[in-house]
């Protein structure tokens, strides 16, 4: 009986029912889109902020007399791969070894002492214990570098910083002498920093040239981090054991730095504070902004759906009065209308969720060039809240309609 | 129907059906509020985020084109350029602690209090006080309160030290860059130590993201003998982040606008549906379709206008609350919003009631009144 009544009600008032379903669907679509967005936004913006470059630098620890004497110390290149074995390995999104040397460059008969840097531009490293590789090198820690020409992949060749190239009159294709060895210039690089005045080589050939096999002078790492809070700023040495464990196992830039330091014996890992602190602040603020916007839009769409439901229900007071006049009690009437509201809620929720999937994927692909994860849980939440809102929207006008006398309403007042 | 009757009907219709009018207006208000809040925040997000990104530091560097030093007055001149938010001078050079070469950075130390400099100890208050890079603490066995003797060249005799070359270390700084191996002095101290007189090695400029090319051009035109370069590691990611966030907000605004329109359309549609009997009666009593349409449009326009104005107010308030919550500052309301919001309310209600109204008008009065 109930089923038949509802079926008839939908069949006889197609347009009105369609309106309600569309309204619920629109509300659900906005709500589901914004919830998906707010769940994903933190990660997306964190990824985006990593384009500001390395936020941790690992250098050899050098103190006292050795420092005063200007002694050089190195880290072992072999330890580099171990950075992908630490607790926060999945947060390490970029890593670049750097060997800083000075060399005598001779170009067209003019000799000059110049900084010569050995590093990787792009290098696929095998992940320990897994069949996959990950990308390391300057593209991961300094994505703003603009390379003209090409980088000497695993081979001899020099890339000149633009200022150095201009000053020395070096052009791509020239052969220059570095410490007596003739090396071809394969490209120029614009970094927008002091590196523009330097020359670059692939790491291994430079190590060979300088007799520093397997040695690097610093490591730049780019890590996804948890924004620093008051707890994170405390000195780990003053923490109690549980506190230290909590600190160590939270992805603060300081704790990830500590873990990286443990990978390289005799090293000191420091956060690049300018990048790390600003990143945390920007991430927190942007995420908060999106949350607030979601909240407001959620409220607005929930209330918007309710008003449509109320509007549609008001019109059916006559129907309610007729039912009552024919002997239906309040409970029976309420049941019919609530069942109807549920059907509208489910239909609208499903349609709205489907629309939100499209909208959110489009937004993610347009803005971040990667898609968002589908969350089935969200479908349940979307349909559930759609039903809830349409039920609330139904209940309010029904209660009003039930209170009045059938005869009065049927008379048309 | 003359004007007075028209107004009379309209007023009666609104006052007799207060509940319905209120509900429809609330719906319009909410939709317009959500949309205007989104628009206001989208319009302001670039500025607000730009403020935050300022902490990444300067995005342009001005250096002397042919070596030597820059004139101190250049800082003020650069500050007065359009789109330049801030500029500060720096003196860079090398001094000696015994035989050890130490980089000297002379800068306006008020800048240090910005984010990105971690300090142990105290900020220096005057000249003659120095901050040492954290690596020097262990390297040179420095302590807070100790005196640091620096000489402008390594060969100078110890007896030739002038009193100006002794600095009290007030604290250690950590930044994660080359500054960690350097001594930070005030501009006058560094100028004296490095014999730069009143010159500057570089001026760091913070320009509005996206306007750097114009600033660079302006500097080149105005100041001969200097070279201006974009600091790519700041400028590029900054601009990319800003444009992505703006695009994101614009797209979300689009989604919210669309949903707002649908929700208004549904409410207005329900409003007209409900009153088909009324329309039938009006037409049966001799009203023409045009007159009936005018009547309902006027009603929809009033609801749209009222809802639009209330929505504007609510939307601006929520936009301010949002930005205050996220950025601790208020967002400027775009000048076009006070016009746009009521207009949008009007257009949305009118366009939303057109289809159901035409449907109702197309029916025969007798059929409607019979309830079919």
XYZ file of C-alpha atoms in Angstrom:
785
model
C 0.000 0.000 0.000
C 2.722 2.421 1.045
C 4.783 1.527 -2.032
C 1.816 2.009 -4.327
C 0.995 5.374 -2.802
C 4.559 6.588 -3.252
C 4.758 5.273 -6.790
C 1.584 7.092 -7.689
C 2.722 10.234 -6.008
C 5.892 10.246 -8.135
C 4.033 9.374 -11.305
C 1.364 12.029 -10.887
C 3.675 14.872 -9.965
C 6.695 14.221 -12.108
C 7.760 17.835 -12.404
C 7.456 18.676 -8.757
C 9.337 15.548 -7.725
C 12.011 16.183 -10.357
C 12.458 19.681 -8.951
C 13.034 18.342 -5.476
C 15.466 15.698 -6.678
C 17.400 18.277 -8.704
C 17.579 20.577 -5.725
C 18.833 17.815 -3.433
C 21.294 16.718 -6.126
C 22.700 20.240 -6.513
C 23.139 20.594 -2.769
C 24.781 17.182 -2.488
C 27.048 17.870 -5.457
C 28.398 21.049 -3.859
C 28.763 19.432 -0.458
C 30.481 16.299 -1.772
C 32.791 18.313 -4.056
C 33.885 20.580 -1.244
C 34.345 17.733 1.217
C 36.496 15.820 -1.281
C 38.421 19.010 -1.912
C 39.011 19.706 1.753
C 40.157 16.125 2.334
C 42.670 16.308 -0.491
C 43.714 19.944 -0.417
C 46.287 19.612 2.324
C 48.291 17.027 0.402
C 47.987 18.842 -2.892
C 49.161 22.172 -1.504
C 51.951 20.466 0.426
C 53.135 18.932 -2.867
C 52.861 22.298 -4.537
C 54.886 24.001 -1.811
C 57.708 21.540 -2.377
C 58.488 23.442 -5.576
C 60.124 26.020 -3.284
C 63.008 23.581 -3.146
C 65.017 21.731 -0.535
C 63.932 22.224 3.071
C 66.660 20.159 4.707
C 70.412 20.405 4.125
C 72.799 17.724 5.389
C 76.411 18.771 5.794
C 79.477 17.216 7.399
C 79.835 18.215 11.026
C 83.057 20.152 11.439
C 84.128 21.863 14.628
C 86.910 23.489 16.548
C 90.459 23.258 15.246
C 89.445 21.500 12.040
C 87.066 24.353 11.246
C 89.668 27.006 12.010
C 92.176 25.263 9.766
C 89.662 25.289 6.926
C 89.718 21.504 6.757
C 87.325 19.848 4.288
C 85.181 16.900 5.236
C 82.864 14.814 3.110
C 79.840 12.567 3.360
C 79.715 9.164 1.689
C 77.670 9.016 -1.489
C 76.768 5.381 -0.736
C 74.703 6.530 2.251
C 72.424 8.526 -0.025
C 70.157 5.612 -0.866
C 69.631 4.920 2.843
C 67.557 8.079 3.073
C 64.775 5.998 1.557
C 64.909 3.557 4.472
C 64.099 5.980 7.312
C 60.731 6.028 9.078
C 59.563 9.011 6.985
C 61.003 7.682 3.712
C 57.776 8.214 1.810
C 57.900 11.891 2.723
C 61.293 12.370 1.084
C 60.224 13.611 -2.341
C 63.563 14.910 -3.549
C 67.222 14.438 -2.791
C 70.354 15.775 -4.455
C 74.019 15.137 -3.632
C 76.364 18.085 -4.144
C 80.149 18.106 -4.359
C 81.643 21.589 -4.091
C 85.159 22.001 -5.486
C 87.319 24.731 -6.920
C 89.029 24.248 -10.244
C 91.194 26.160 -12.656
C 89.264 26.834 -15.825
C 91.031 27.973 -18.966
C 88.941 29.506 -21.706
C 90.581 31.014 -24.768
C 93.957 31.442 -23.056
C 92.502 33.099 -19.914
C 92.740 31.108 -16.697
C 90.590 31.628 -13.637
C 89.839 29.809 -10.390
C 86.158 29.043 -10.317
C 83.646 27.097 -8.205
C 82.907 23.775 -9.851
C 79.886 21.861 -8.596
C 79.249 18.188 -9.125
C 75.638 17.099 -8.836
C 72.848 15.152 -10.494
C 70.280 16.768 -12.698
C 67.916 13.819 -12.957
C 68.805 10.355 -11.744
C 66.606 7.307 -11.263
C 67.651 5.462 -8.127
C 66.486 1.926 -7.310
C 64.451 1.820 -4.098
C 66.014 -0.509 -1.522
C 63.947 -3.657 -1.110
C 61.448 -2.692 -3.789
C 61.364 -3.151 -7.536
C 60.682 0.512 -8.124
C 62.872 3.553 -8.686
C 62.553 7.110 -7.522
C 63.801 10.317 -9.084
C 66.626 12.234 -7.438
C 68.655 15.227 -8.534
C 68.240 18.943 -9.055
C 64.869 18.546 -10.791
C 63.469 17.371 -7.456
C 65.109 19.893 -5.120
C 65.526 22.924 -7.394
C 62.748 22.703 -10.000
C 63.239 26.351 -11.003
C 66.588 25.676 -12.669
C 66.328 26.457 -16.356
C 68.659 24.292 -18.447
C 69.583 25.220 -22.013
C 71.280 22.557 -24.054
C 71.613 19.277 -22.205
C 73.001 17.868 -18.987
C 75.870 15.355 -19.243
C 74.043 12.231 -17.994
C 76.672 9.928 -16.448
C 79.315 11.383 -18.769
C 81.939 14.065 -19.037
C 80.735 17.510 -19.919
C 80.318 20.932 -18.354
C 77.236 23.028 -17.836
C 77.960 26.685 -17.157
C 75.936 28.980 -14.940
C 74.661 31.896 -17.056
C 76.752 34.543 -15.244
C 79.903 32.448 -15.498
C 79.199 31.743 -19.168
C 78.736 35.446 -19.850
C 81.847 36.468 -17.949
C 84.126 33.837 -19.478
C 82.573 34.025 -22.932
C 81.609 30.345 -22.913
C 79.124 29.053 -25.461
C 77.463 25.685 -25.832
C 79.721 23.425 -27.924
C 82.969 25.074 -26.779
C 85.708 22.934 -25.323
C 87.214 24.357 -22.154
C 90.106 23.180 -20.028
C 89.351 22.284 -16.420
C 92.390 21.409 -14.310
C 94.136 20.508 -17.565
C 91.376 18.216 -18.896
C 89.581 19.239 -22.092
C 85.820 19.085 -21.510
C 82.969 20.069 -23.796
C 80.354 22.605 -22.690
C 76.972 20.933 -23.175
C 74.647 23.531 -21.759
C 74.039 26.633 -19.691
C 71.871 26.865 -16.610
C 69.975 29.739 -15.055
C 69.321 29.316 -11.342
C 68.668 32.919 -10.346
C 71.061 32.550 -7.413
C 74.788 32.473 -6.668
C 75.022 29.180 -8.602
C 74.821 31.228 -11.797
C 78.472 32.112 -11.301
C 79.587 28.492 -11.117
C 80.315 25.610 -13.426
C 78.536 22.277 -13.105
C 79.448 18.702 -13.926
C 77.825 15.347 -13.379
C 78.798 14.149 -9.907
C 80.775 10.989 -10.733
C 83.058 12.444 -13.464
C 83.941 15.327 -11.142
C 84.710 12.932 -8.280
C 86.987 11.081 -10.670
C 88.632 14.304 -11.877
C 89.307 15.450 -8.337
C 90.206 12.061 -6.906
C 87.252 12.246 -4.503
C 85.512 9.003 -5.498
C 82.340 8.353 -3.499
C 82.517 11.680 -1.662
C 79.972 14.477 -1.509
C 80.092 17.741 0.409
C 76.402 18.139 1.122
C 72.995 16.685 0.475
C 69.882 18.726 -0.214
C 66.612 17.051 0.622
C 63.027 17.998 -0.030
C 60.588 16.475 2.445
C 56.848 16.726 3.001
C 56.511 17.869 6.578
C 53.964 18.488 9.297
C 53.782 22.233 10.067
C 55.858 23.150 13.126
C 53.870 23.785 16.304
C 54.909 24.850 19.788
C 55.777 21.280 20.726
C 58.010 20.910 17.671
C 60.057 23.969 18.626
C 61.092 22.439 21.939
C 64.634 21.174 22.203
C 64.463 17.370 21.778
C 67.213 16.993 24.372
C 64.909 18.362 27.077
C 62.042 16.003 26.214
C 60.975 13.032 28.304
C 61.102 9.622 26.631
C 57.444 9.464 25.512
C 57.653 13.074 24.334
C 60.795 12.315 22.357
C 59.131 9.339 20.739
C 56.119 11.417 19.795
C 58.427 14.077 18.333
C 60.519 11.497 16.476
C 57.476 9.864 14.945
C 55.783 13.069 13.821
C 56.832 14.378 10.431
C 58.186 17.705 11.652
C 61.003 19.115 9.566
C 63.270 18.842 12.616
C 62.518 15.188 13.283
C 62.929 14.227 9.625
C 66.228 16.154 9.653
C 67.272 14.195 12.744
C 66.520 10.907 11.010
C 68.444 11.969 7.911
C 71.353 12.967 10.111
C 71.429 9.437 11.519
C 71.759 8.072 7.975
C 74.984 9.980 7.262
C 77.681 9.345 9.886
C 79.443 12.528 10.995
C 76.800 14.819 9.570
C 74.591 17.616 10.740
C 71.162 18.025 9.112
C 69.542 21.431 9.299
C 66.140 22.629 8.198
C 66.211 25.485 5.710
C 64.108 27.591 8.049
C 63.003 30.152 5.534
C 61.393 27.440 3.435
C 60.232 25.175 6.260
C 58.528 27.817 8.391
C 56.864 29.692 5.564
C 55.653 26.430 4.111
C 54.013 25.409 7.364
C 52.294 28.769 7.712
C 51.037 28.900 4.128
C 49.820 25.318 4.305
C 47.953 25.922 7.541
C 46.314 29.108 6.320
C 45.267 27.804 2.921
C 43.861 24.611 4.355
C 41.952 26.574 6.962
C 40.588 28.845 4.244
C 39.273 25.906 2.226
C 37.744 24.335 5.346
C 35.880 27.523 6.182
C 34.601 27.907 2.641
C 33.417 24.304 2.694
C 31.606 24.847 5.949
C 29.802 27.922 4.654
C 28.852 26.278 1.373
C 27.686 23.157 3.211
C 25.436 25.221 5.453
C 24.096 27.203 2.539
C 23.366 24.138 0.431
C 21.744 22.271 3.322
C 19.458 25.217 4.059
C 18.833 25.762 0.356
C 17.661 22.190 -0.066
C 15.461 22.486 3.003
C 13.743 25.595 1.655
C 12.934 23.852 -1.626
C 11.530 20.865 0.236
C 9.448 23.089 2.477
C 8.150 25.028 -0.505
C 7.101 21.842 -2.276
C 5.488 20.362 0.814
C 3.462 23.455 1.594
C 1.609 22.905 -1.622
C 0.498 19.471 -0.535
C -1.429 20.527 2.501
C -4.645 19.752 0.633
C -3.447 16.247 -0.034
C -2.693 15.775 3.651
C -6.072 17.132 4.617
C -7.768 14.783 2.165
C -5.888 11.814 3.527
C -6.916 12.706 7.030
C -10.496 13.251 5.994
C -10.450 9.766 4.483
C -9.431 8.337 7.836
C -5.601 8.280 7.827
C -4.077 9.025 11.192
C -1.092 11.365 11.693
C 1.337 8.470 11.841
C 0.215 7.033 8.519
C 0.463 10.421 6.794
C 3.876 11.113 8.265
C 5.073 7.695 7.178
C 4.012 8.251 3.588
C 5.694 11.594 3.326
C 8.858 10.503 5.086
C 9.128 7.539 2.715
C 8.725 9.934 -0.173
C 11.399 12.209 1.309
C 13.784 9.267 1.618
C 13.309 8.322 -2.019
C 14.021 11.911 -3.033
C 17.035 12.023 -0.740
C 18.544 8.803 -2.089
C 17.948 9.731 -5.719
C 19.257 13.271 -5.261
C 22.205 12.063 -3.216
C 23.329 9.542 -5.809
C 22.906 11.969 -8.728
C 24.627 14.751 -6.769
C 27.535 12.519 -5.801
C 28.006 11.453 -9.419
C 28.067 15.126 -10.494
C 30.557 15.975 -7.754
C 32.915 13.234 -8.983
C 33.044 14.853 -12.392
C 33.373 18.382 -11.032
C 36.094 17.499 -8.540
C 38.144 15.492 -11.056
C 37.907 18.369 -13.504
C 39.062 20.851 -10.863
C 41.914 18.630 -9.684
C 43.156 17.975 -13.204
C 42.903 21.628 -14.215
C 44.572 23.048 -11.132
C 46.986 20.391 -9.908
C 47.374 18.215 -13.045
C 46.628 15.109 -10.970
C 43.319 13.537 -10.061
C 41.775 13.064 -6.646
C 41.297 9.732 -4.976
C 37.780 8.282 -5.028
C 36.385 7.631 -1.622
C 33.480 5.226 -1.427
C 32.874 6.276 2.136
C 31.979 9.702 0.829
C 29.193 8.238 -1.317
C 27.578 6.805 1.808
C 28.047 10.104 3.623
C 26.642 12.086 0.691
C 23.546 9.926 0.295
C 23.062 9.748 4.053
C 23.154 13.499 4.522
C 20.980 14.053 1.439
C 18.321 11.759 2.952
C 18.647 13.455 6.326
C 18.238 16.927 4.890
C 15.292 16.011 2.706
C 13.629 14.289 5.670
C 14.130 17.388 7.806
C 12.753 19.492 4.976
C 9.691 17.231 4.795
C 9.074 16.905 8.495
C 8.749 20.602 9.241
C 5.874 21.356 6.827
C 4.123 18.059 7.590
C 3.974 18.867 11.268
C 2.378 22.165 10.449
C -0.078 20.562 8.044
C -1.070 17.881 10.547
C -1.983 20.419 13.161
C -4.776 22.001 11.112
C -8.283 20.721 10.715
C -8.937 18.979 7.376
C -12.176 20.828 6.788
C -10.486 24.214 7.070
C -7.753 23.368 4.576
C -10.083 21.675 2.147
C -12.224 24.769 2.152
C -9.180 26.553 0.762
C -7.867 28.764 3.545
C -4.904 46.462 -14.955
C -3.825 49.899 -13.794
C -0.760 50.564 -11.758
C -2.488 51.005 -8.406
C -4.380 47.771 -8.722
C -1.235 46.020 -9.788
C 0.610 47.235 -6.699
C -2.357 46.391 -4.494
C -2.443 42.818 -5.788
C 1.280 42.491 -5.388
C 1.252 43.707 -1.780
C -1.717 41.505 -0.930
C -0.077 38.506 -2.553
C 3.123 39.061 -0.595
C 1.459 39.750 2.740
C -1.089 36.924 2.536
C 1.615 34.395 1.778
C 4.255 35.685 4.152
C 5.583 32.223 4.958
C 6.115 31.339 1.310
C 7.758 34.645 0.479
C 10.050 34.342 3.465
C 11.095 30.823 2.487
C 11.775 31.793 -1.112
C 13.729 34.868 0.020
C 15.750 32.811 2.480
C 16.670 30.433 -0.323
C 17.787 33.315 -2.559
C 19.636 34.933 0.347
C 21.585 31.773 1.118
C 22.476 31.102 -2.494
C 23.620 34.678 -3.089
C 25.471 34.707 0.247
C 27.445 31.556 -0.578
C 28.237 32.879 -4.040
C 29.286 36.377 -2.885
C 31.421 34.958 -0.084
C 33.208 32.781 -2.636
C 33.676 35.716 -5.021
C 34.987 38.040 -2.315
C 37.435 35.432 -1.006
C 38.568 34.507 -4.534
C 39.202 38.150 -5.363
C 41.185 38.656 -2.183
C 43.078 35.390 -1.949
C 45.946 36.526 -4.159
C 46.688 39.517 -1.968
C 46.354 37.602 1.287
C 48.474 34.696 0.139
C 51.025 37.115 -1.309
C 51.399 38.570 2.187
C 52.116 35.108 3.556
C 54.562 34.261 0.803
C 56.461 37.436 1.619
C 58.146 35.364 4.304
C 59.955 33.372 1.616
C 61.970 36.532 1.149
C 62.976 38.848 -1.644
C 62.206 37.873 -5.212
C 64.464 40.383 -6.984
C 68.076 41.243 -6.364
C 69.766 44.429 -7.545
C 73.549 44.394 -7.782
C 76.099 46.817 -9.226
C 76.568 45.987 -12.905
C 80.315 46.468 -12.996
C 81.485 45.561 -9.487
C 81.961 48.048 -6.655
C 79.153 49.225 -4.426
C 75.659 50.639 -4.838
C 74.629 54.007 -3.493
C 72.704 53.803 -0.221
C 69.955 56.061 -1.553
C 69.024 53.395 -4.077
C 67.030 51.556 -1.396
C 64.585 54.435 -1.001
C 64.391 54.961 -4.739
C 63.539 51.314 -5.295
C 60.959 51.416 -2.536
C 59.148 54.205 -4.341
C 58.734 52.163 -7.539
C 55.232 50.821 -8.253
C 54.547 47.207 -7.166
C 57.620 47.179 -4.923
C 56.548 46.096 -1.451
C 59.867 46.378 0.286
C 63.561 46.811 -0.353
C 66.539 46.462 1.924
C 70.266 46.856 1.478
C 72.956 44.275 2.174
C 76.709 44.419 2.452
C 78.539 41.195 1.813
C 82.220 40.628 2.263
C 84.930 38.645 3.904
C 86.816 39.320 7.111
C 89.261 37.377 9.196
C 89.204 35.814 12.619
C 92.900 35.188 13.096
C 93.724 33.386 9.895
C 90.213 32.008 9.327
C 88.170 33.735 6.653
C 84.624 34.488 7.751
C 81.797 35.782 5.589
C 80.256 39.011 6.813
C 76.645 39.896 6.119
C 75.647 43.430 6.915
C 71.921 44.028 6.853
C 69.074 45.918 8.370
C 68.598 43.727 11.391
C 64.924 44.543 11.836
C 64.454 42.229 8.862
C 65.790 39.355 10.901
C 62.714 39.250 13.052
C 60.724 37.993 10.125
C 60.208 34.275 9.757
C 63.017 32.055 8.625
C 65.682 33.038 11.137
C 65.942 30.829 14.199
C 67.668 32.593 17.066
C 69.240 31.340 20.275
C 70.140 34.278 22.473
C 69.045 37.863 22.006
C 68.475 40.151 19.049
C 71.246 42.763 18.858
C 70.137 46.207 19.880
C 72.833 48.469 18.530
C 76.072 48.745 16.663
C 79.012 46.787 17.997
C 76.840 43.736 18.517
C 76.918 40.716 16.272
C 74.918 37.582 15.572
C 76.972 34.560 14.659
C 75.922 31.739 12.375
C 75.199 28.527 14.297
C 78.120 26.711 12.637
C 80.547 29.255 14.088
C 79.392 28.435 17.614
C 81.189 25.110 17.592
C 83.648 26.090 14.888
C 85.108 29.087 16.687
C 84.085 28.078 20.223
C 81.921 31.161 20.585
C 79.548 31.868 23.425
C 76.828 34.420 23.963
C 78.325 37.564 25.530
C 81.832 36.807 24.294
C 83.747 39.310 22.217
C 84.538 38.500 18.606
C 87.556 40.203 17.018
C 87.324 40.595 13.291
C 89.814 42.166 10.926
C 89.289 43.330 7.421
C 92.320 41.423 6.180
C 94.222 38.423 7.460
C 97.618 40.055 7.337
C 96.945 42.914 9.715
C 98.901 42.925 12.967
C 97.001 42.221 16.159
C 98.096 45.618 17.507
C 96.497 47.377 14.555
C 93.010 46.267 15.692
C 90.695 49.140 16.107
C 88.040 49.098 18.826
C 85.308 49.086 16.179
C 86.421 45.638 15.150
C 85.415 43.973 18.406
C 81.836 42.802 18.504
C 79.796 41.309 21.317
C 78.024 38.148 20.261
C 74.393 38.439 21.395
C 73.109 35.241 19.860
C 73.350 32.529 17.243
C 71.226 32.275 14.159
C 70.215 29.279 12.124
C 68.724 29.536 8.685
C 69.940 26.473 6.831
C 71.827 28.483 4.227
C 75.269 30.087 3.869
C 74.258 32.489 6.666
C 74.956 29.701 9.157
C 78.697 30.155 8.525
C 78.646 33.947 8.579
C 78.604 36.803 11.058
C 75.651 39.151 10.798
C 76.413 42.790 11.579
C 74.428 45.991 11.376
C 74.804 47.926 8.121
C 77.078 50.673 9.545
C 79.309 48.122 11.317
C 79.689 46.008 8.197
C 80.298 49.093 6.058
C 83.097 50.164 8.363
C 84.674 46.712 8.706
C 84.602 46.008 4.986
C 85.533 49.597 4.074
C 82.421 49.858 1.962
C 81.757 53.335 3.416
C 78.127 54.125 2.649
C 77.863 51.635 -0.177
C 75.801 48.462 -0.483
C 76.708 45.193 -2.158
C 73.155 44.389 -3.117
C 69.596 45.529 -2.602
C 67.013 42.830 -2.026
C 63.631 43.775 -3.418
C 60.285 42.238 -2.605
C 57.978 42.875 -5.539
C 54.344 41.894 -6.011
C 54.336 38.382 -7.518
C 53.493 38.481 -11.200
C 54.758 42.059 -11.603
C 58.467 41.253 -11.468
C 59.106 41.786 -15.168
C 57.680 45.305 -14.995
C 59.761 46.087 -11.898
C 62.894 44.752 -13.537
C 62.238 46.930 -16.581
C 61.554 49.997 -14.426
C 64.809 49.502 -12.537
C 66.758 49.105 -15.764
C 65.229 52.296 -17.193
C 65.676 54.388 -14.082
C 68.953 53.253 -12.614
C 71.836 52.882 -14.997
C 74.807 50.908 -13.765
C 72.852 48.364 -11.787
C 71.625 44.951 -12.788
C 68.356 43.508 -11.515
C 67.721 39.792 -11.498
C 64.742 37.686 -10.543
C 65.457 35.291 -7.710
C 63.985 32.330 -9.496
C 63.772 29.924 -6.573
C 61.329 32.316 -4.890
C 59.630 34.052 -7.797
C 58.740 31.020 -9.911
C 57.136 28.713 -7.332
C 55.419 31.724 -5.781
C 53.726 32.749 -8.993
C 52.789 29.176 -9.809
C 51.263 28.624 -6.361
C 49.320 31.893 -6.491
C 47.856 31.227 -9.906
C 46.932 27.655 -8.970
C 45.123 28.712 -5.817
C 43.333 31.440 -7.710
C 42.255 29.014 -10.400
C 41.089 26.556 -7.744
C 38.995 29.202 -6.028
C 37.521 30.393 -9.317
C 36.462 26.863 -10.265
C 34.951 26.209 -6.839
C 33.117 29.529 -7.131
C 31.748 28.309 -10.455
C 30.431 25.115 -8.868
C 28.851 27.028 -5.982
C 27.265 29.545 -8.373
C 25.745 26.785 -10.462
C 24.360 24.986 -7.431
C 23.001 28.280 -6.106
C 21.152 28.836 -9.349
C 19.696 25.325 -9.325
C 18.547 25.720 -5.756
C 16.849 29.041 -6.529
C 15.308 27.587 -9.670
C 13.860 24.691 -7.710
C 12.365 26.953 -5.062
C 10.910 29.428 -7.525
C 9.620 26.559 -9.628
C 7.857 25.078 -6.628
C 6.470 28.525 -5.866
C 4.801 28.856 -9.271
C 3.628 25.233 -9.349
C 1.826 25.745 -6.138
C -0.067 28.647 -7.575
C -1.331 27.233 -10.807
C -4.838 27.328 -9.449
C -4.398 30.998 -8.714
C -3.128 31.622 -12.226
C -6.068 29.710 -13.630
C -8.461 31.815 -11.573
C -6.834 35.050 -12.703
C -7.093 34.063 -16.313
C -10.664 32.841 -15.882
C -11.516 36.265 -14.476
C -10.171 37.883 -17.633
C -6.487 38.581 -17.020
C -4.311 38.189 -20.093
C -1.245 35.936 -20.051
C 0.962 39.004 -20.273
C -0.593 40.581 -17.205
C -0.304 37.393 -15.192
C 3.325 36.981 -16.258
C 4.050 40.594 -15.293
C 2.510 40.037 -11.893
C 4.552 36.946 -11.116
C 7.731 38.426 -12.533
C 7.324 41.457 -10.297
C 6.922 39.163 -7.335
C 9.977 37.129 -8.323
C 11.958 40.345 -8.878
C 11.099 41.598 -5.388
C 12.140 38.288 -3.853
C 15.315 38.249 -5.956
C 16.256 41.804 -5.099
C 15.534 41.446 -1.401
C 17.267 38.085 -1.195
C 20.172 39.425 -3.220
C 20.723 42.385 -0.881
C 20.422 40.265 2.254
C 22.686 37.656 0.633
C 25.276 40.323 -0.166
C 25.384 41.388 3.457
C 25.558 37.820 4.761
C 28.098 36.842 2.108
C 30.444 39.741 2.836
C 30.201 39.055 6.559
C 31.080 35.398 6.071
C 33.912 36.257 3.671
C 35.392 38.549 6.314
C 34.898 35.926 9.013
C 36.626 33.339 6.822
C 39.642 35.451 5.924
C 39.929 36.663 9.473
C 39.941 33.071 10.640
C 42.461 31.884 8.059
C 44.721 34.908 7.592
C 43.977 37.061 10.659
C 43.148 40.015 8.461
C 40.141 41.262 6.524
C 39.693 41.006 2.804
C 38.788 44.080 0.745
C 35.318 43.732 -0.793
C 35.523 44.020 -4.591
C 33.757 47.193 -5.715
C 31.589 45.364 -8.223
C 30.146 42.974 -5.641
C 27.453 45.321 -4.205
C 26.084 45.694 -7.743
C 26.666 42.138 -8.842
C 24.983 40.355 -5.918
C 21.465 41.912 -6.125
C 21.647 41.778 -9.921
C 22.537 38.087 -9.744
C 19.640 37.478 -7.333
C 17.302 39.258 -9.729
C 18.502 37.424 -12.822
C 18.448 34.054 -11.078
C 14.898 34.375 -9.715
C 13.518 35.797 -12.969
C 15.180 33.171 -15.143
C 14.164 30.435 -12.717
C 10.462 31.340 -12.771
C 10.208 31.701 -16.563
C 9.777 28.024 -17.452
C 7.165 27.039 -14.842
C 5.307 30.282 -15.520
C 5.139 29.633 -19.247
C 3.960 26.111 -18.504
C 1.199 27.384 -16.277
C 0.146 30.020 -18.800
C -0.011 27.482 -21.595
C -2.662 25.468 -19.742
C -6.336 26.126 -20.063
C -7.783 27.780 -16.938
C -10.644 25.347 -16.738
C -8.286 22.376 -16.654
C -6.135 23.901 -13.956
C -9.054 24.869 -11.796
C -10.455 21.384 -12.073
C -7.186 20.245 -10.583
C -5.638 18.308 -13.429
